[in-house]
Coordinates of C-alpha atoms in Angstrom, one line a residue:
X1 CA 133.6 85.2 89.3
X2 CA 132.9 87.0 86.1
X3 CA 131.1 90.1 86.0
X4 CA 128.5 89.3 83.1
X5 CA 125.7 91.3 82.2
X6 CA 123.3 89.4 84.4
X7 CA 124.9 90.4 87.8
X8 CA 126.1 93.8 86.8
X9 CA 122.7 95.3 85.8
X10 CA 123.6 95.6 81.7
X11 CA 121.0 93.0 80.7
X12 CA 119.9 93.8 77.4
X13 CA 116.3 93.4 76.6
X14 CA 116.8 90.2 74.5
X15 CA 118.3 88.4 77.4
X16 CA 115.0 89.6 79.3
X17 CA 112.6 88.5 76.3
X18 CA 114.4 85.2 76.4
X19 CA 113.5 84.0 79.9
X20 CA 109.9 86.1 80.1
X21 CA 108.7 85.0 76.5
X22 CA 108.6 80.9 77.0
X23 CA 107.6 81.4 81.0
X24 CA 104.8 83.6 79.2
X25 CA 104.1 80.1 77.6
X26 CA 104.0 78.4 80.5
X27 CA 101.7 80.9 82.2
X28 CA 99.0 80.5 79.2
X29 CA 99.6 77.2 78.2
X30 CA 97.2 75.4 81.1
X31 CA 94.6 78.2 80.7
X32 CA 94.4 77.6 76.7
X33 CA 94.1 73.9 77.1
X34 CA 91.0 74.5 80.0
X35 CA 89.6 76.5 77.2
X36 CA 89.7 73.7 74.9
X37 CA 88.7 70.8 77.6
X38 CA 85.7 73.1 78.2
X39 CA 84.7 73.0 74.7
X40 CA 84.7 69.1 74.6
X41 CA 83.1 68.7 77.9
X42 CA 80.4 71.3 77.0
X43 CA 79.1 68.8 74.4
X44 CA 77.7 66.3 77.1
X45 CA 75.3 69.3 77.8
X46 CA 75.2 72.1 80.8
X47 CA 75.1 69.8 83.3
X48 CA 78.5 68.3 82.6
X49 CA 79.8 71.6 81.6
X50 CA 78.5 72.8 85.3
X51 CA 80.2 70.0 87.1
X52 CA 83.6 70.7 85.5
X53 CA 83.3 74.4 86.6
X54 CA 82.6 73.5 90.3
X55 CA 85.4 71.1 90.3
X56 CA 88.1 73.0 88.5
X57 CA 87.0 75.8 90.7
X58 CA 88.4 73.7 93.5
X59 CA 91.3 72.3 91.8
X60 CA 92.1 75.5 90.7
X61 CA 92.0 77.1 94.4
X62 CA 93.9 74.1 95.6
X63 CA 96.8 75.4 93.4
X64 CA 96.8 78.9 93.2
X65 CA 97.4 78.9 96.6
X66 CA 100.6 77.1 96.4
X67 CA 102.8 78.5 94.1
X68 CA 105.6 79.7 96.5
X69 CA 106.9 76.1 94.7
X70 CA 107.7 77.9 92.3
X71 CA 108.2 81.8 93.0
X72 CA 110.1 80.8 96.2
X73 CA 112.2 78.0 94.5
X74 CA 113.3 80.7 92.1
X75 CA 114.2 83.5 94.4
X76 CA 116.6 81.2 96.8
X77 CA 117.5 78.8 93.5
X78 CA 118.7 82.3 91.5
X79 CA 121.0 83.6 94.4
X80 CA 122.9 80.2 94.3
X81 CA 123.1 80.1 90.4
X82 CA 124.3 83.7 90.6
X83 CA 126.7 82.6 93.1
X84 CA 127.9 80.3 90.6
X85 CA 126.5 77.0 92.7
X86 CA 124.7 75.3 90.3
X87 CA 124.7 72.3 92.1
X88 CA 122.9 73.6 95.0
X89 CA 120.2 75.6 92.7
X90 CA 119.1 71.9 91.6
X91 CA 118.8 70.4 95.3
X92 CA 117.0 73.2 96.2
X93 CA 114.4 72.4 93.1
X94 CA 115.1 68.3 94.9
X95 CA 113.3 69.9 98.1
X96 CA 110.8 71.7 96.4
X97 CA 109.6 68.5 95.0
X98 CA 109.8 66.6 98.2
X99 CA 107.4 69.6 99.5
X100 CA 105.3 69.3 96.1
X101 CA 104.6 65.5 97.0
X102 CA 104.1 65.9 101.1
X103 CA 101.6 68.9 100.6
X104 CA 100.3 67.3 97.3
X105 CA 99.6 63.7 99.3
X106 CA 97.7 65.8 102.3
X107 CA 95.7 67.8 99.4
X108 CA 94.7 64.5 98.2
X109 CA 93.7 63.1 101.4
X110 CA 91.9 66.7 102.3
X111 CA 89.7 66.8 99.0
X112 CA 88.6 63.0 99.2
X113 CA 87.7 63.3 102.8
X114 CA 85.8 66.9 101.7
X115 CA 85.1 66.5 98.4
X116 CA 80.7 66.0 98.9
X117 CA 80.3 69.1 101.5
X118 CA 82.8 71.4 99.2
X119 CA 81.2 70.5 95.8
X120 CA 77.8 71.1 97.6
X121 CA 78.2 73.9 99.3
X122 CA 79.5 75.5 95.9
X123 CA 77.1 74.3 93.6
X124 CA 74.1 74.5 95.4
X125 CA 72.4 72.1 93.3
X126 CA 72.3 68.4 93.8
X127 CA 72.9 67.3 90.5
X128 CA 75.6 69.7 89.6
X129 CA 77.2 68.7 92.7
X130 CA 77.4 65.2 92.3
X131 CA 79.1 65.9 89.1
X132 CA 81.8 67.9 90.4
X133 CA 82.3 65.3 92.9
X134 CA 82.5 63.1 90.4
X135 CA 85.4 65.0 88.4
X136 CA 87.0 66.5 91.3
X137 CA 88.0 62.5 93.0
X138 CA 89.4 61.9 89.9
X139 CA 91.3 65.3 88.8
X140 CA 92.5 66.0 92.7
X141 CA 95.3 63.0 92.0
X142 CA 96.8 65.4 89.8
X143 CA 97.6 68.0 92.5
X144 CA 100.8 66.4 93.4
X145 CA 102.0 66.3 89.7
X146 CA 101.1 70.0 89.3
X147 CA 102.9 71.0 92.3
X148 CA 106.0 68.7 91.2
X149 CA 105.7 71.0 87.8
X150 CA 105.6 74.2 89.8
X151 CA 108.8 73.3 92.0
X152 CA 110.6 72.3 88.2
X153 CA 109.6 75.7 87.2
X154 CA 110.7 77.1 90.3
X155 CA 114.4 75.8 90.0
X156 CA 114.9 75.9 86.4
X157 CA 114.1 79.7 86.4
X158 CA 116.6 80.3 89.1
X159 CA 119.1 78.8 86.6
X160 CA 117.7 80.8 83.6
X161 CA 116.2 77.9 81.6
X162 CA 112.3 79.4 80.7
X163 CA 112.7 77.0 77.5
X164 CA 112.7 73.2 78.6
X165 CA 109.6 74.3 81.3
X166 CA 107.8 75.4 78.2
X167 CA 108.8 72.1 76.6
X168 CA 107.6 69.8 79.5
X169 CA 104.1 71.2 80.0
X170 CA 103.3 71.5 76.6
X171 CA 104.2 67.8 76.2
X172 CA 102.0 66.9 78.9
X173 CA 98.8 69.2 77.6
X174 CA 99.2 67.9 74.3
X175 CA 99.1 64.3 75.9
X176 CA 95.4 66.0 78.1
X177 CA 94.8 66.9 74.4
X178 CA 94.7 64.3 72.5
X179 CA 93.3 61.9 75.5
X180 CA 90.0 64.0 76.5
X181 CA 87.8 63.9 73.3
X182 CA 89.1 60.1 73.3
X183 CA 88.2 58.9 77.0
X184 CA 84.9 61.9 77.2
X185 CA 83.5 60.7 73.8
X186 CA 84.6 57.0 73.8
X187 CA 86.5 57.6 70.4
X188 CA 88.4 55.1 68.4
X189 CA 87.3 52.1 70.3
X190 CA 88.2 54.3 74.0
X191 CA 85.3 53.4 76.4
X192 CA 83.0 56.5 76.9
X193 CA 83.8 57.9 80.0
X194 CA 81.8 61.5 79.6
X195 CA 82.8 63.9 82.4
X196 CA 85.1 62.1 84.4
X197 CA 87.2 61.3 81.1
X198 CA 88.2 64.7 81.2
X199 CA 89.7 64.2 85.0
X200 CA 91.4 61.1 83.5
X201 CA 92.8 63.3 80.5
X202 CA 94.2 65.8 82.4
X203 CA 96.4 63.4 85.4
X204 CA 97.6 61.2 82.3
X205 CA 99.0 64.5 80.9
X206 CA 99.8 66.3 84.0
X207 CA 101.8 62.9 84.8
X208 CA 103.8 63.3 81.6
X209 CA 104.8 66.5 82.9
X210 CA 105.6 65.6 86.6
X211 CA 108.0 62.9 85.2
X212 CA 109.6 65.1 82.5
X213 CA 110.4 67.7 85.3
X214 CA 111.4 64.8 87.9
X215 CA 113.6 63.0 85.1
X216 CA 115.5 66.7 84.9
X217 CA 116.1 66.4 88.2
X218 CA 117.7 62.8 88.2
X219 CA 120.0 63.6 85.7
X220 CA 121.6 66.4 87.3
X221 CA 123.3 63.8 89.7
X222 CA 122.5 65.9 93.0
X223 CA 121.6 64.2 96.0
X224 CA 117.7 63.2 95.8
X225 CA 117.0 62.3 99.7
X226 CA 115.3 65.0 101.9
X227 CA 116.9 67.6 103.9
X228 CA 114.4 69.2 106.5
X229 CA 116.2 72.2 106.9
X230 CA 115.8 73.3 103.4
X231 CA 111.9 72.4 103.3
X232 CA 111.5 74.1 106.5
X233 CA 112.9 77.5 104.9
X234 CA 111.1 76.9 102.1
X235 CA 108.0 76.4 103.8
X236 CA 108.6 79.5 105.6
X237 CA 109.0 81.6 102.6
X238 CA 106.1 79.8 101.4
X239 CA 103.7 81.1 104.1
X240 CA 104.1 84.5 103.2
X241 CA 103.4 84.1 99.6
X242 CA 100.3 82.0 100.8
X243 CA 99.3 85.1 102.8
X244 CA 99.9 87.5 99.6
X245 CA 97.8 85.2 97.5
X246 CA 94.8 85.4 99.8
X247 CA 94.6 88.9 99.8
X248 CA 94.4 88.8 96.1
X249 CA 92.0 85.9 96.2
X250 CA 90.1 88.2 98.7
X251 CA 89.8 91.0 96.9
X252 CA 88.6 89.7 93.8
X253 CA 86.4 87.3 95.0
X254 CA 84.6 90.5 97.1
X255 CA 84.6 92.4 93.9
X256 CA 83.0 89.4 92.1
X257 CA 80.3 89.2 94.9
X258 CA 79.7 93.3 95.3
X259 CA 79.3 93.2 91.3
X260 CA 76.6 90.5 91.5
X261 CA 74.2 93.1 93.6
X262 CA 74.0 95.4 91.0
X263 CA 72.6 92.9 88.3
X264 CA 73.4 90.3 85.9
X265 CA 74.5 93.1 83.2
X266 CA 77.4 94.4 85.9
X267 CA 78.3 90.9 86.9
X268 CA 79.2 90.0 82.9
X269 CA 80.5 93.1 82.2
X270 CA 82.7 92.8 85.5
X271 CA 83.5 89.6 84.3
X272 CA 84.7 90.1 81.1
X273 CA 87.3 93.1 82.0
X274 CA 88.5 90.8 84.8
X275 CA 89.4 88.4 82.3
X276 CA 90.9 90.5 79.5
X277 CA 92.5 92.1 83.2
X278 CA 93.9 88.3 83.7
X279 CA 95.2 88.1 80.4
X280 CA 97.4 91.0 80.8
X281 CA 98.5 90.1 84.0
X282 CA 100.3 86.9 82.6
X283 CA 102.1 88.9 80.0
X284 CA 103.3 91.2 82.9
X285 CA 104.1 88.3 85.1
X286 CA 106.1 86.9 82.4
X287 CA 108.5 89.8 82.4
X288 CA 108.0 89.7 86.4
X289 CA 109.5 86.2 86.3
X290 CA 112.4 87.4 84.2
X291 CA 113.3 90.2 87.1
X292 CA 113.0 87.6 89.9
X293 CA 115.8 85.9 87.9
X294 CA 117.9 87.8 87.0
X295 CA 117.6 90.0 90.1
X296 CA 118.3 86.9 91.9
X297 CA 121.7 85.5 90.4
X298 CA 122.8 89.5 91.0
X299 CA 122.5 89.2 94.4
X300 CA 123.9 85.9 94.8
X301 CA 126.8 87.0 93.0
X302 CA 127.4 89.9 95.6
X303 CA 126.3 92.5 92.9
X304 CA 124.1 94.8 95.3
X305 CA 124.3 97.8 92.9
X306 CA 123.9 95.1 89.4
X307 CA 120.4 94.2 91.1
X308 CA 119.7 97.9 91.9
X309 CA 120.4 98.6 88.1
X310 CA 118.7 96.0 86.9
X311 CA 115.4 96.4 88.5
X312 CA 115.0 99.5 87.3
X313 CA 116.1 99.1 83.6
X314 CA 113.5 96.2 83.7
X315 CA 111.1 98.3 85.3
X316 CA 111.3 100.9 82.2
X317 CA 111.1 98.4 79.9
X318 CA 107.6 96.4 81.7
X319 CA 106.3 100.0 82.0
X320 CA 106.9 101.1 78.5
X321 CA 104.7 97.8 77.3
X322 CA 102.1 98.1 79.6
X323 CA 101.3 102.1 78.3
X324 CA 101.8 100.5 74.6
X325 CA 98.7 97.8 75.9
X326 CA 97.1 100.7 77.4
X327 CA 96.5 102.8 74.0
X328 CA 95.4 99.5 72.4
X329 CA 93.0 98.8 74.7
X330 CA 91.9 102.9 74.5
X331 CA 91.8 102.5 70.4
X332 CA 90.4 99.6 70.8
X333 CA 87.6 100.5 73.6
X334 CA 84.3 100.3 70.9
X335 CA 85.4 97.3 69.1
X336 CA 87.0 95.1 71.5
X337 CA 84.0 95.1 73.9
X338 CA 81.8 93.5 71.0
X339 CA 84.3 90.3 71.2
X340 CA 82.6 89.5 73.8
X341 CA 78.9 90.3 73.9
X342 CA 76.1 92.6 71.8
X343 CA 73.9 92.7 74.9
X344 CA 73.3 96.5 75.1
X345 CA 73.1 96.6 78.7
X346 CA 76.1 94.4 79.4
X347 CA 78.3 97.0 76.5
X348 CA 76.9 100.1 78.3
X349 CA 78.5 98.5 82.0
X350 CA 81.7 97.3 79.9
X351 CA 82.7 100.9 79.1
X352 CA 82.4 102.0 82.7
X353 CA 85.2 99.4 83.9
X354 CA 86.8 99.5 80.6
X355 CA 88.7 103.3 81.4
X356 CA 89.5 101.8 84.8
X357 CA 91.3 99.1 82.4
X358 CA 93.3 101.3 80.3
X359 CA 94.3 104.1 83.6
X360 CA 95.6 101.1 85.6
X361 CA 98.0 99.2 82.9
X362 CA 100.9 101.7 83.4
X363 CA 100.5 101.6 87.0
X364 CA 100.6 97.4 86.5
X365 CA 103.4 97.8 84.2
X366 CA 105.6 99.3 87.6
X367 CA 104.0 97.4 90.2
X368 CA 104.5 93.6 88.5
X369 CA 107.9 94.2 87.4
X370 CA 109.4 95.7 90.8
X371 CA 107.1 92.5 92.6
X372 CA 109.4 90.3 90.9
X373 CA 112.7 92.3 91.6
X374 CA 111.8 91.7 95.3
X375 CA 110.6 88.3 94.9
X376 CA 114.0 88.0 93.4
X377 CA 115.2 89.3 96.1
X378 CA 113.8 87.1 98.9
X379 CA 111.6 90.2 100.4
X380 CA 108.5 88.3 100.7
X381 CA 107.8 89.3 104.2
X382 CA 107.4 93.0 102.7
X383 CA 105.6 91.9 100.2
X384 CA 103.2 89.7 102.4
X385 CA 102.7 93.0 104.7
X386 CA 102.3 95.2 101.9
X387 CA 99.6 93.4 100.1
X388 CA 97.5 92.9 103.0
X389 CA 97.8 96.8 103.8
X390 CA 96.6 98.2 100.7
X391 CA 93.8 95.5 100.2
X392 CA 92.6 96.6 103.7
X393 CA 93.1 100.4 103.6
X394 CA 92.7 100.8 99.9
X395 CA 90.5 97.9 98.4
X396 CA 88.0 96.8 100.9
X397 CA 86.8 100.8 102.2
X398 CA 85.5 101.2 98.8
X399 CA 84.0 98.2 98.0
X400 CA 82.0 98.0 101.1
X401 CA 81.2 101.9 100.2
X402 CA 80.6 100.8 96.7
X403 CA 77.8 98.4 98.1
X404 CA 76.0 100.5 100.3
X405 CA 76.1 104.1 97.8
X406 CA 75.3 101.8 94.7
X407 CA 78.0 103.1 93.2
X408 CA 78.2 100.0 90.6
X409 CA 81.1 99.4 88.9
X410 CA 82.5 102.4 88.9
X411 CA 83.1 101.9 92.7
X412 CA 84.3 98.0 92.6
X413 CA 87.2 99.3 89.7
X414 CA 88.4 102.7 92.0
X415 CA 88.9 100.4 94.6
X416 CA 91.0 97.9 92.3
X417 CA 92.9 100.4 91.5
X418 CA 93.6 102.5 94.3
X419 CA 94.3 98.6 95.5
X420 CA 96.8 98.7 92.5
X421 CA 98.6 102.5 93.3
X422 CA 99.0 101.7 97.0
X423 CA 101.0 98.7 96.0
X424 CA 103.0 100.5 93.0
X425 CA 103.9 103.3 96.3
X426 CA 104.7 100.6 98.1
X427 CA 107.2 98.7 96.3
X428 CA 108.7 102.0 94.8
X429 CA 109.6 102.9 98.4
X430 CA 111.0 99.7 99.1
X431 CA 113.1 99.6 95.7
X432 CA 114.2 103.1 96.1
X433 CA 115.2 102.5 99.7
X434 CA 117.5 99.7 98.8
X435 CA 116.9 97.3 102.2
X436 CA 116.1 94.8 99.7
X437 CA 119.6 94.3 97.9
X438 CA 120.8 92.0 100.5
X439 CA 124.0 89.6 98.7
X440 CA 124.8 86.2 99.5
X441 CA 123.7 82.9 98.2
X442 CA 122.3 82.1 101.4
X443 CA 118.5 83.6 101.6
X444 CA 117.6 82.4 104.9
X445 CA 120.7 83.7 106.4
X446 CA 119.9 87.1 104.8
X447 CA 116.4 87.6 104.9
X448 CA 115.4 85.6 107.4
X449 CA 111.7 85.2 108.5
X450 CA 110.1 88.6 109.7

């Protein structure tokens, strides 16, 4: 086996760049194009434009909380690629999609049989949530094609290829594209379908996708039949990144609810440093997915002290950016805001979170980039129990403080961020330790479920 810069730790920054800048396309790619289907659904009027929030609300749950398909694919499909098995980092992408279409089938099944209470219980209205139903019955037949994408993702990142992932979704958004002003509008002879056009839009292009990444499957001549051990180590990977996820999910979703009791000027100023938040954390992640990787194919290849290296010249490097975002946004801070909004009272809660912003981003630069060394690594079971520990001894004490001082925002962001040091201590210790550098292509053998 040769010793090339990916196993023994000398990566240069371009061959980092090169996986995180098109998996940075990937990441933005679907959140653009919702930006766009928004904007043509937000002509049939608020109504429409309500419906489509409720519904991709769901949709968007449905998936968010599923992409071990692709974080988990990559960790155990890296170690075999490092390993210099090929072969077997494309069967276990083949299992991956088996998984995408059993879990997406039951998500299908689940949302159909749920879909009147769930849009109800959301919207609260009547009206909006027989429009969501309306669009969510439709759009839900796409979960199986996104979760087919996310195990293609999954697998072709294992084997370093960021690029033809980039290609495959953006042929099937530019399909979602072109098709939802035609089917929401009825143009060029298309019957008018309003709302639930846009559901139509987005399976046709999601299916474009789904067959793009099932066609690069086929052609790698691996066996395409099940093999239940696999999806059974997969799934048990997969429940500890389930568990991760809903502690995030938790702790923003309290933060969005504690913001709403101070006013409708904290809740949109909370809401738009979340986002710009968001934003940065795809950049971050993109560089994240470039660690997991590489950090990966190290350890498959028996490189213990190549990983080791690795993970902390990529750590550097994610840190160095994040401080270079965190002066932008600092220079930035009485310009940037007015993007946004000119409601006084909304700018005046803006610059309370907005310092919050700008202290955390080096902190973020750290914490995503060692999170994808030991994703990389197969340490999900740390991660799972880490997460949860700082969400419930860091996060929620100061939110539920935060509610009943009335401390504002200023009390929802110290608790996101002491959410956010807890976890850069936490995986710092773990890197530094060096329990994580386990070699082998084998995860399951070496990791295990803890």
């Amino acid at each position: 086996m040769t010793d090339s810069p990916e196993v023994t730790g000398d990566t240069t920054a371009y061959t980092v760049f090169r996986l995180a800048l098109p998996a940075l396309g990937v990441l933005v790619a679907e959140p653009i194009y919702l930006l766009f289907d928004i904007a043509v659904v937000g002509r049939l009027g608020a109504l429409a434009l309500a419906g489509l929030a409720v519904g991709g609300l769901v949709l968007t749950l449905v998936s968010t909380q599923l992409t071990f398909l692709s974080y988990g694919t990559t960790a155990r499909a890296s170690r075999m690629h490092g390993a210099g098995d090929s072969r077997g980092a494309v069967r276990e992408g083949v299992q991956a999609t088996w998984l995408a279409l059993g879990i997406g089938a039951l998500v299908v099944a689940l949302v159909q049989l749920l879909a009147r209470p769930v849009t109800s219980a959301i919207a609260g209205d009547a009206a909006i949530a027989a429009a969501a139903e309306d669009w969510l019955r439709i759009a839900i037949f796409g979960a199986p094609l996104i979760l087919i994408a996310m195990a293609g993702n999954g697998w072709m990142r294992g084997v370093q290829n960021t690029v033809r992932p980039l290609r495959f979704v953006v042929a099937g958004l530019a399909v979602s594209a072109v098709a939802c002003p035609v089917l929401v509008h009825g143009l060029w002879g298309a019957p008018r379908l309003g709302l639930e056009g846009s559901a139509v839009a987005n399976v046709a292009g999601q299916s474009l996708s789904a067959s793009l990444f099932v066609g690069a499957l086929v052609v790698e001549r691996v066996s395409l039949g099940p093999q239940w051990t696999v999806m059974r180590a997969q799934m048990s990977q997969g429940r500890d990144l389930i568990l991760r996820s809903l502690a995030f999910q938790a702790c923003f979703l309290a933060a969005a609810a504690v913001a709403s009791r101070f006013g409708a000027a904290a809740v949109a100023a909370h809401q738009v440093v979340l986002q710009l938040w968001n934003l940065i954390a795809l950049t971050l992640d993109s560089l994240a997915i470039a660690a997991q990787a590489l950090v990966g194919a190290a350890l498959g290849a028996g490189r213990a002290l190549g990983a080791t290296r690795l993970s902390w010249r990529i750590t550097r490097w994610s840190t160095v950016f994040a401080v270079g975002l965190a002066l932008t946004f600092a220079i930035g801070y009485a310009a940037i805001p007015g993007l946004f909004t000119t409601d006084r009272a909304v700018l005046e809660e803006i610059s309370i979170a907005w310092w919050f912003l700008v202290a955390i981003l080096p902190v973020a630069g750290v914490v995503f980039a060692l999170d994808g060394v030991l994703l990389g690594a197969g340490d999900v079971a740390f991660l799972r129990n880490a997460t949860l520990a700082c969400a419930f001894v860091g996060f929620l004490p100061l939110i539920l403080l935060s509610m009943l001082h009335d401390w504002g925002l200023a009390g929802i962001w110290t608790g996101l961020a002491l959410f956010l040091i807890l976890r850069m201590l936490a995986v710092v210790s773990r890197v530094g330790a060096g329990e994580w550098a386990v070699v082998g292509s084998d995860l399951q053998a070496n990791h295990g479920s803890r």
